[in-house]
Coordinates of C-alpha atoms in Angstrom, one line a residue:
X1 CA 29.5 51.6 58.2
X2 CA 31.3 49.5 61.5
X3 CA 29.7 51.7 63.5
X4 CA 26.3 51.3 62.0
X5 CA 26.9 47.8 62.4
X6 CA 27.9 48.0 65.6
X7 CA 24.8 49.5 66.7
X8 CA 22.6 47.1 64.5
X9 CA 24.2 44.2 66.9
X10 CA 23.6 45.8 70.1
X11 CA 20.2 46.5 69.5
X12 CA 19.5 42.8 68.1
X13 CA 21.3 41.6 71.2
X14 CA 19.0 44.3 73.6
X15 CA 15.9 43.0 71.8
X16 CA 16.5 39.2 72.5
X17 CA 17.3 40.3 76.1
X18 CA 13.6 42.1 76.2
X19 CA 12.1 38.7 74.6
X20 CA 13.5 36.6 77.3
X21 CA 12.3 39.0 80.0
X22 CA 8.5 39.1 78.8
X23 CA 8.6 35.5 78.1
X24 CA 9.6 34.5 81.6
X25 CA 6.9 37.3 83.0
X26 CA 4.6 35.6 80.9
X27 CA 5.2 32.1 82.4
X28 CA 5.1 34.6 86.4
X29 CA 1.8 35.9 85.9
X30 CA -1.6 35.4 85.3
X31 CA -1.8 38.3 82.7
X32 CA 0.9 36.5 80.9
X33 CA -0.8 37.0 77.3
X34 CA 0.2 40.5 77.6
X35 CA 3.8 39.7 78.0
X36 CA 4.4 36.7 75.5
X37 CA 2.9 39.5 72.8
X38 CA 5.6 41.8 73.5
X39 CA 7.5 39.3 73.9
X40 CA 6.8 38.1 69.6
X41 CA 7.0 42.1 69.0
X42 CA 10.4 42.4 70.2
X43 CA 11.9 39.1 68.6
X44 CA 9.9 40.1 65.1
X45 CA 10.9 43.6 65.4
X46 CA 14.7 42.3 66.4
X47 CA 15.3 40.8 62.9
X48 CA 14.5 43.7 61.0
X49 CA 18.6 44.1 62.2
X50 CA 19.4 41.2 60.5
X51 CA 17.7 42.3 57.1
X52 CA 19.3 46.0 57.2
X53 CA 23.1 44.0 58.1
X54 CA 22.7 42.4 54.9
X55 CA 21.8 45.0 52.8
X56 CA 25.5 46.1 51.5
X57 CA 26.2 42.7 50.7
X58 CA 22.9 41.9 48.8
X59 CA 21.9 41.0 45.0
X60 CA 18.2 42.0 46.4
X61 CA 18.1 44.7 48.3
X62 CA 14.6 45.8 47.5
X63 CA 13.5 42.0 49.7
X64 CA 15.7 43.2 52.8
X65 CA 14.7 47.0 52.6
X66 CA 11.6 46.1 52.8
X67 CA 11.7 43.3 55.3
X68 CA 13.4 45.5 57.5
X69 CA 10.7 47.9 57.1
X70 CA 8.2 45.2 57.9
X71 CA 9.5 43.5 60.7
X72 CA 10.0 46.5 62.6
X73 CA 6.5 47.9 61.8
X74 CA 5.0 44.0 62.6
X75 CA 6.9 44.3 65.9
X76 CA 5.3 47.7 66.5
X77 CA 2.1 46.0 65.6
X78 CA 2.2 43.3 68.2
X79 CA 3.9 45.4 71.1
X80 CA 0.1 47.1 70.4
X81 CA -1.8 43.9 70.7
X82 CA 0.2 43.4 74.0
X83 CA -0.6 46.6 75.1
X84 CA -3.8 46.5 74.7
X85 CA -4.6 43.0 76.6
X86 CA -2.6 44.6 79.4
X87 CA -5.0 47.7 79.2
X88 CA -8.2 46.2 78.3
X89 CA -8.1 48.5 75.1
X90 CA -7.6 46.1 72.4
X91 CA -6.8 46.8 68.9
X92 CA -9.5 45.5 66.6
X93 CA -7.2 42.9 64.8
X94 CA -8.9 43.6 61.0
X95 CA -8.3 47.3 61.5
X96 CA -4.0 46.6 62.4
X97 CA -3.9 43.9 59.6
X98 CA -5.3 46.8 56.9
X99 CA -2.9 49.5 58.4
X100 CA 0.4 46.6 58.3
X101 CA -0.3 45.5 55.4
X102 CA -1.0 48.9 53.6
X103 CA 1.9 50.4 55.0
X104 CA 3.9 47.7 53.2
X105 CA 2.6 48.2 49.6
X106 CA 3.5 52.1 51.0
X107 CA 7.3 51.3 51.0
X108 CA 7.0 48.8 48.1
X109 CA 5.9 51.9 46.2
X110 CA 8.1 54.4 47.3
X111 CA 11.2 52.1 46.8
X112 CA 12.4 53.9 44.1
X113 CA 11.9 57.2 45.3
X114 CA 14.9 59.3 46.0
X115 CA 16.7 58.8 49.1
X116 CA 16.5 61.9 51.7
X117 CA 13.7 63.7 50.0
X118 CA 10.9 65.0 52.0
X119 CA 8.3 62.3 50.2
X120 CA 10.1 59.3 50.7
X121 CA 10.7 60.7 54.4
X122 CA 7.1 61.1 55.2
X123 CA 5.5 57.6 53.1
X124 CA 8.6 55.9 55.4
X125 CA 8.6 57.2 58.7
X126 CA 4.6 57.9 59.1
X127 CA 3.6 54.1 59.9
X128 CA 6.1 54.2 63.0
X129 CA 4.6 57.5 64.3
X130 CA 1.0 56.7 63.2
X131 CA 1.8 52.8 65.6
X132 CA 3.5 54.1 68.1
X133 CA 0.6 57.3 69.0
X134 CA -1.7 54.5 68.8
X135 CA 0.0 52.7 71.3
X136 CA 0.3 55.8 73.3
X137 CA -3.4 56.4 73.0
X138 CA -4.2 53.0 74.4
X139 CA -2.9 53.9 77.8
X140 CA -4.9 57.3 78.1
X141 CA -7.8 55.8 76.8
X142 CA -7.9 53.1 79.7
X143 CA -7.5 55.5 82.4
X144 CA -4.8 53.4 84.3
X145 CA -2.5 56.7 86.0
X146 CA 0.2 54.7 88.0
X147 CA 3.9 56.5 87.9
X148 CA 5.2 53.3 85.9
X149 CA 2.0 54.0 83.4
X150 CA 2.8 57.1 82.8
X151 CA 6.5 56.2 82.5
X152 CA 5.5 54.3 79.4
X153 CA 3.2 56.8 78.4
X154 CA 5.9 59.1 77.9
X155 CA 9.0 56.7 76.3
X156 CA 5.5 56.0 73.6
X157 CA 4.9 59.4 73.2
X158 CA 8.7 60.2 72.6
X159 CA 9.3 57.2 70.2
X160 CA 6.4 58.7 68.2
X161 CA 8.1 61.6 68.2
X162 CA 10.9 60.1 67.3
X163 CA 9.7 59.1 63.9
X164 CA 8.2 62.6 63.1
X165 CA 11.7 64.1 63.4
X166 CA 13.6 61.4 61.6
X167 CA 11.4 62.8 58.7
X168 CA 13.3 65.8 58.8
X169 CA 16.7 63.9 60.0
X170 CA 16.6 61.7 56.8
X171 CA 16.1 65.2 54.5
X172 CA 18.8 67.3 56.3
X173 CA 21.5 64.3 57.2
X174 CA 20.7 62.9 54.4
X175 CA 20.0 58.6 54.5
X176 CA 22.0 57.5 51.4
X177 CA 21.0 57.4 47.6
X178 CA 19.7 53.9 47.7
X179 CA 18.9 51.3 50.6
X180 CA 21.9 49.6 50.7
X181 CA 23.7 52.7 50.8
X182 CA 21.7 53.6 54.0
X183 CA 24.8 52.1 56.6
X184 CA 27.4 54.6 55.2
X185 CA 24.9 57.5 56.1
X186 CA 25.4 59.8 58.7
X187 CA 22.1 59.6 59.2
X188 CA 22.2 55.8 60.0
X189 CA 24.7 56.1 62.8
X190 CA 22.4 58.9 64.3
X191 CA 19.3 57.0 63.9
X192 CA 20.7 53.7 65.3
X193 CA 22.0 55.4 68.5
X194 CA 18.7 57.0 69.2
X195 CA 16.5 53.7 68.6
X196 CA 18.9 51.8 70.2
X197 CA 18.2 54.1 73.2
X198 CA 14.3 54.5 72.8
X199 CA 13.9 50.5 72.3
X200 CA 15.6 50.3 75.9
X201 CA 13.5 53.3 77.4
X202 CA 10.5 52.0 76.0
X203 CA 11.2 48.0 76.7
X204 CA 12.0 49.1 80.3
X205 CA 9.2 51.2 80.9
X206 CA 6.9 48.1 79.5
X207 CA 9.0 45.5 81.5
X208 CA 8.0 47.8 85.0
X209 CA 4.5 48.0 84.1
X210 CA 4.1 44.4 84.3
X211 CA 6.0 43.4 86.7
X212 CA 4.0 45.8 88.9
X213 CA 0.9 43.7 87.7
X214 CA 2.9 40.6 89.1
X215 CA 3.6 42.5 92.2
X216 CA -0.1 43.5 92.6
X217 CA -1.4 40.3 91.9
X218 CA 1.2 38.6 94.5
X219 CA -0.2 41.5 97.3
X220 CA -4.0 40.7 96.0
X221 CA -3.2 37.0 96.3
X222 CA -1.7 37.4 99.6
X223 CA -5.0 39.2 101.0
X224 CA -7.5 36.5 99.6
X225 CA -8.7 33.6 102.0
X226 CA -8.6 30.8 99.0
X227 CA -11.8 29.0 101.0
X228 CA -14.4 31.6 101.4
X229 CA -12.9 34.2 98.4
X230 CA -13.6 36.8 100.9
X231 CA -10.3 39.1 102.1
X232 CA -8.4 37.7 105.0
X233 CA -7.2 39.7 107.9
X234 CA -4.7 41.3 106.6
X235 CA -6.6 42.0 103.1
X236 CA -9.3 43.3 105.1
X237 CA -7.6 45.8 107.4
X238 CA -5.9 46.8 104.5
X239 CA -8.8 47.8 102.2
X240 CA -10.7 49.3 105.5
X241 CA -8.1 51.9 106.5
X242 CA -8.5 54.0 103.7
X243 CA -12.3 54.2 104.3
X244 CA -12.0 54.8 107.5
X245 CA -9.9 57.4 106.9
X246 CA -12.2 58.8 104.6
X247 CA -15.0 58.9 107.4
X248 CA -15.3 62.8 108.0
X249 CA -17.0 64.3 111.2
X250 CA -20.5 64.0 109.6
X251 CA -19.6 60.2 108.7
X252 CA -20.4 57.1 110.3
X253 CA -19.0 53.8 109.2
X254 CA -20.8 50.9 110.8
X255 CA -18.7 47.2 111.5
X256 CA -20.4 43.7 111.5
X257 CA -18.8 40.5 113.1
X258 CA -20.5 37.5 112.3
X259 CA -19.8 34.2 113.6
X260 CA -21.9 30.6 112.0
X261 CA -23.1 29.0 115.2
X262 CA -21.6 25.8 116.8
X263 CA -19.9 25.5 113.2
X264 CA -17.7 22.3 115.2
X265 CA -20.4 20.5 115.7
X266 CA -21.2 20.8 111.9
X267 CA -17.5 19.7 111.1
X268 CA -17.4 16.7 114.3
X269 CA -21.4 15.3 112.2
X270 CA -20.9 16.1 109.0
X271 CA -17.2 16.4 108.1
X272 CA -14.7 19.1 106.9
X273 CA -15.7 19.1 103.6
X274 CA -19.5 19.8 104.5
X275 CA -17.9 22.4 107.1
X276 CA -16.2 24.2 103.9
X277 CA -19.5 23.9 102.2
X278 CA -21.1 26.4 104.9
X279 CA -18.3 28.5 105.0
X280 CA -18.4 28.8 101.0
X281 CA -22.5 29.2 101.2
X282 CA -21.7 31.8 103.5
X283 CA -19.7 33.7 102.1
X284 CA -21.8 33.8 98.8
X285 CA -24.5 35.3 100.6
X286 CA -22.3 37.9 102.0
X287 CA -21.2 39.2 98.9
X288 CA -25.1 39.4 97.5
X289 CA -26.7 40.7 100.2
X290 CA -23.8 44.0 101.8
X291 CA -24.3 46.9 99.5
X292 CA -22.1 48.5 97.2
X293 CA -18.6 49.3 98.6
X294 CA -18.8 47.4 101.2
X295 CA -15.6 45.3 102.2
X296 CA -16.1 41.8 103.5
X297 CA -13.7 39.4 104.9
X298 CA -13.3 36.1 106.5
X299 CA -11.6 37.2 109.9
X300 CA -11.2 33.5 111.6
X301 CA -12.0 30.0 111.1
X302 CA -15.9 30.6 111.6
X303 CA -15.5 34.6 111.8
X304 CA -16.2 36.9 109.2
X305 CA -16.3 40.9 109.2
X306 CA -18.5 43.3 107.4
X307 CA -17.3 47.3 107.1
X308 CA -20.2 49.1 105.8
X309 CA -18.8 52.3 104.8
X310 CA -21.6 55.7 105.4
X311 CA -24.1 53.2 106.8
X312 CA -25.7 54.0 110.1
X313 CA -26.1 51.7 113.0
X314 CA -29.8 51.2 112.1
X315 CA -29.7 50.3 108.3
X316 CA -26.4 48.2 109.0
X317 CA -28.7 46.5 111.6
X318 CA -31.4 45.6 108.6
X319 CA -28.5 44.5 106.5
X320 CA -27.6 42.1 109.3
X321 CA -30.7 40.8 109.6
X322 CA -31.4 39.7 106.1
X323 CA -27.6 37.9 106.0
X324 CA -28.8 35.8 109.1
X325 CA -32.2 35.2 107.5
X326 CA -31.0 34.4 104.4
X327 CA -28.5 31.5 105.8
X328 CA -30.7 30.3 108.4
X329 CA -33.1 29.3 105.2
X330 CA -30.2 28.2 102.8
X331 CA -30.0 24.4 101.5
X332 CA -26.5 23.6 102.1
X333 CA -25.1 20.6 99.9
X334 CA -24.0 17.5 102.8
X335 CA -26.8 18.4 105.4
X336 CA -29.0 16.4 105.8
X337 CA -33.2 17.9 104.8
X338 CA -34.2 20.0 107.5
X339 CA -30.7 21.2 109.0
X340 CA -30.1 24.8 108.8
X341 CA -27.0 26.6 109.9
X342 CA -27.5 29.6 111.7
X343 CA -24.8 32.9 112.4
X344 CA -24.8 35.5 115.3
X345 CA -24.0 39.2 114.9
X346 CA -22.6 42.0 116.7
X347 CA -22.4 45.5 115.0
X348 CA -20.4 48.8 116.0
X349 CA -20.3 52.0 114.4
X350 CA -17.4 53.4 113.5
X351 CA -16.4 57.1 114.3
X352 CA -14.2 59.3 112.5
X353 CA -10.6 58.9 113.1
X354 CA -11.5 55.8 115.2
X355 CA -8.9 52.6 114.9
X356 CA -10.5 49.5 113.4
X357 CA -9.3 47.6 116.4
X358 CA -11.6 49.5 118.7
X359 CA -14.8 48.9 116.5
X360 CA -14.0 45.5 116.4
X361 CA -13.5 44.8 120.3
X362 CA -16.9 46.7 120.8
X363 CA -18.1 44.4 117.7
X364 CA -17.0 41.7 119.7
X365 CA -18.2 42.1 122.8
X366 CA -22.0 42.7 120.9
X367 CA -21.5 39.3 119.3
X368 CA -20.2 37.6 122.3
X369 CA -23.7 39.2 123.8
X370 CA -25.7 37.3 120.6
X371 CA -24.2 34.0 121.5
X372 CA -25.4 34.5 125.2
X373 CA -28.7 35.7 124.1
X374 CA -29.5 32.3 122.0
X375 CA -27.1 32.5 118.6
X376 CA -28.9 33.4 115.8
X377 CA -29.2 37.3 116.5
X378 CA -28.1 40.9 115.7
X379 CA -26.8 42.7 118.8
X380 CA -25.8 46.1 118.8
X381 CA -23.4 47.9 120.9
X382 CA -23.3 51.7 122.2
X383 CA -21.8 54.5 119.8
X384 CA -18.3 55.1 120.5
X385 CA -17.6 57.5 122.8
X386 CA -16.2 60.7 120.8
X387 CA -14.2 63.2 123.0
X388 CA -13.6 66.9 122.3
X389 CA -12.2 69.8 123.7
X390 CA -15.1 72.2 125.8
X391 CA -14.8 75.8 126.2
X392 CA -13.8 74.6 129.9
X393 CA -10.2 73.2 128.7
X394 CA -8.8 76.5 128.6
X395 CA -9.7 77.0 132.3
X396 CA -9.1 73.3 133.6
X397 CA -6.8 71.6 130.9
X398 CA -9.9 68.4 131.1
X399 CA -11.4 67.3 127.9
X400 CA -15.3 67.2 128.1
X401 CA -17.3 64.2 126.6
X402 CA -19.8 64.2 124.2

């Protein structure tokens, strides 16, 4: 029974270990709901230690059986609330209540069963497999395939498992004539050793899941200009190169730089705060008018960036057009009635294989051509250059343009 014990302790003591990690991840990040209900699963699922220590020692064991039974199946029951906030599958809170509180009139009922036969066996360990498979089916159904979701994925799957063989575990190993009797079992030293090593597998696997949605919200953060809600430099380039490097020989990708004209001069009248006002105006007006997977960002103080990915230099012309229309006609809250803000444009396409620092200097120089030709215009430059090898390589060693 010490070792039983033993094992009941170290599994309390990994449990409270798991509550203070969630709870402090809960406090970290902004999905924190997520964690502080794994964080109530562990510490409820943690006491149903307690209940089985006492057992031996008892005048009613039926009240700690069964509370052991029901804390770890309430734990269960939470860690799939958790779950599903974290994986936008949630558990339809009537439906859990009916299967917790069914499964505990189950073990009520089945109290007096025999110990290690084949019915007490299934009635027992069935809740635990049905809980755990519906946890597991949580994270296929929301389609989320990172390494540390399918990490959890499979310590779910194995925990359910788990609970299908200790069916056969408790019949063959036998679990002990009555509840209290359950510590002196082999079958309890074998069953505490495994969960104790499943509650770590699975608590770690849950623990990496959200701290990669901490990490991922820290890198989003990082990309986001806080002013404009458009990317930043860095969150731009970032979500460009892999479209560019999606752009195949038939491709085009087409770039527009936009900058809002003599925006100091709106700051030096108006003030900052009207000055943020435009950007923010701005930058709504952006995100209505490019089309679908399009990537905008604010580039510079004034500048902002459009990557247009598929889109020819003609339509991304149009799409210009109607941003500067549309803010050269926008009411803008701290200017005065009749002061509109205008923008100049220059727009590249984009070749295959083509750095995004190349589209933007040709960008550039098309909306350095805008401001000399009056502000408030689309400018265009040349198609880049693309350069292959001609049958004539093989007799000079030149490369031909096309």
């Amino acid at each position: 029974m010490g070792g039983a014990i033993s094992l009941l302790a170290v599994n309390f003591i990994v449990a409270q270990i798991f509550v203070a990690a969630f709870l402090i991840i809960s406090v970290k990040s902004r999905s924190g709901r997520a964690a502080a209900w794994c964080a109530a699963g562990f510490a409820v699922a943690s006491l149903s230690a307690i209940c089985e220590a006492v057992l031996p020692f008892t005048p009613m064991p039926r009240l700690f059986a069964v509370g052991a039974f029901a804390n770890v199946l309430a734990g269960f029951c939470l860690l799939r609330i958790g779950l599903g906030v974290s994986y936008s599958v949630p558990a339809k809170p009537p439906v859990l209540a009916s299967f917790f509180i069914g499964s505990v009139i189950v073990d009520l009922f089945i109290y007096d069963l025999p110990r290690g036969t084949l019915l007490h066996a299934f009635f027992y360990q069935m809740p635990f497999f049905l809980i755990q498979a519906w946890s597991a089916a949580a994270i296929i159904r929301s389609r989320r395939r990172s390494y540390a979701d399918g990490i959890l994925l499979c310590m779910l799957a194995l925990s359910a498992l788990y609970f299908l063989v200790k069916i056969y575990a408790a019949v063959t190993a036998g679990s002990g004539a009555t509840a209290a009797d359950y510590l002196q079992s082999p079958f309890a030293l074998i069953s505490q050793a495994l969960g104790a090593m499943l509650i770590v597998g699975t608590g770690v696997a849950m623990l990496g899941v959200m701290v990669k949605e901490v990490v991922d919200e820290a890198r989003a953060s990082s990309e986001i200009d806080a002013l404009s809600g458009l990317c930043n430099r860095r969150g731009f380039s970032s979500r460009v190169a892999p479209l560019l490097r999606d752009l195949s020989d038939h491709d085009v990708g087409t770039l527009i730089l936009a900058d809002i004209d003599r925006f100091k001069l709106v700051n030096d009248t108006f003030g900052h705060h009207t000055g943020d006002e435009v950007i923010r105006e701005f930058s709504h007006i952006l995100a209505d008018v490019m089309p679908h997977r399009a990537v905008a960002g604010r580039v510079g103080g004034e500048e902002f960036a459009i990557f247009l990915p598929r889109v020819g230099l003609a339509d991304a012309r149009v799409v210009a057009n109607g941003i500067r229309s549309e803010l050269a006609v926008k009411r803008i809250n701290g200017l005065p009635e009749g002061v509109a803000v205008t923008a100049s444009f220059g727009v590249s396409a984009v070749a295959a294989g083509e750095l995004l620092d190349a589209a933007m200097r040709r960008a550039d120089n098309s909306l350095y051509a805008a401001k000399a030709g009056g502000r408030n215009r689309v400018e265009c430059a040349e198609p880049p250059i693309r350069v292959i090898a001609s049958a004539d390589y093989h007799r000079s060693g030149k490369y031909r343009p096309t």
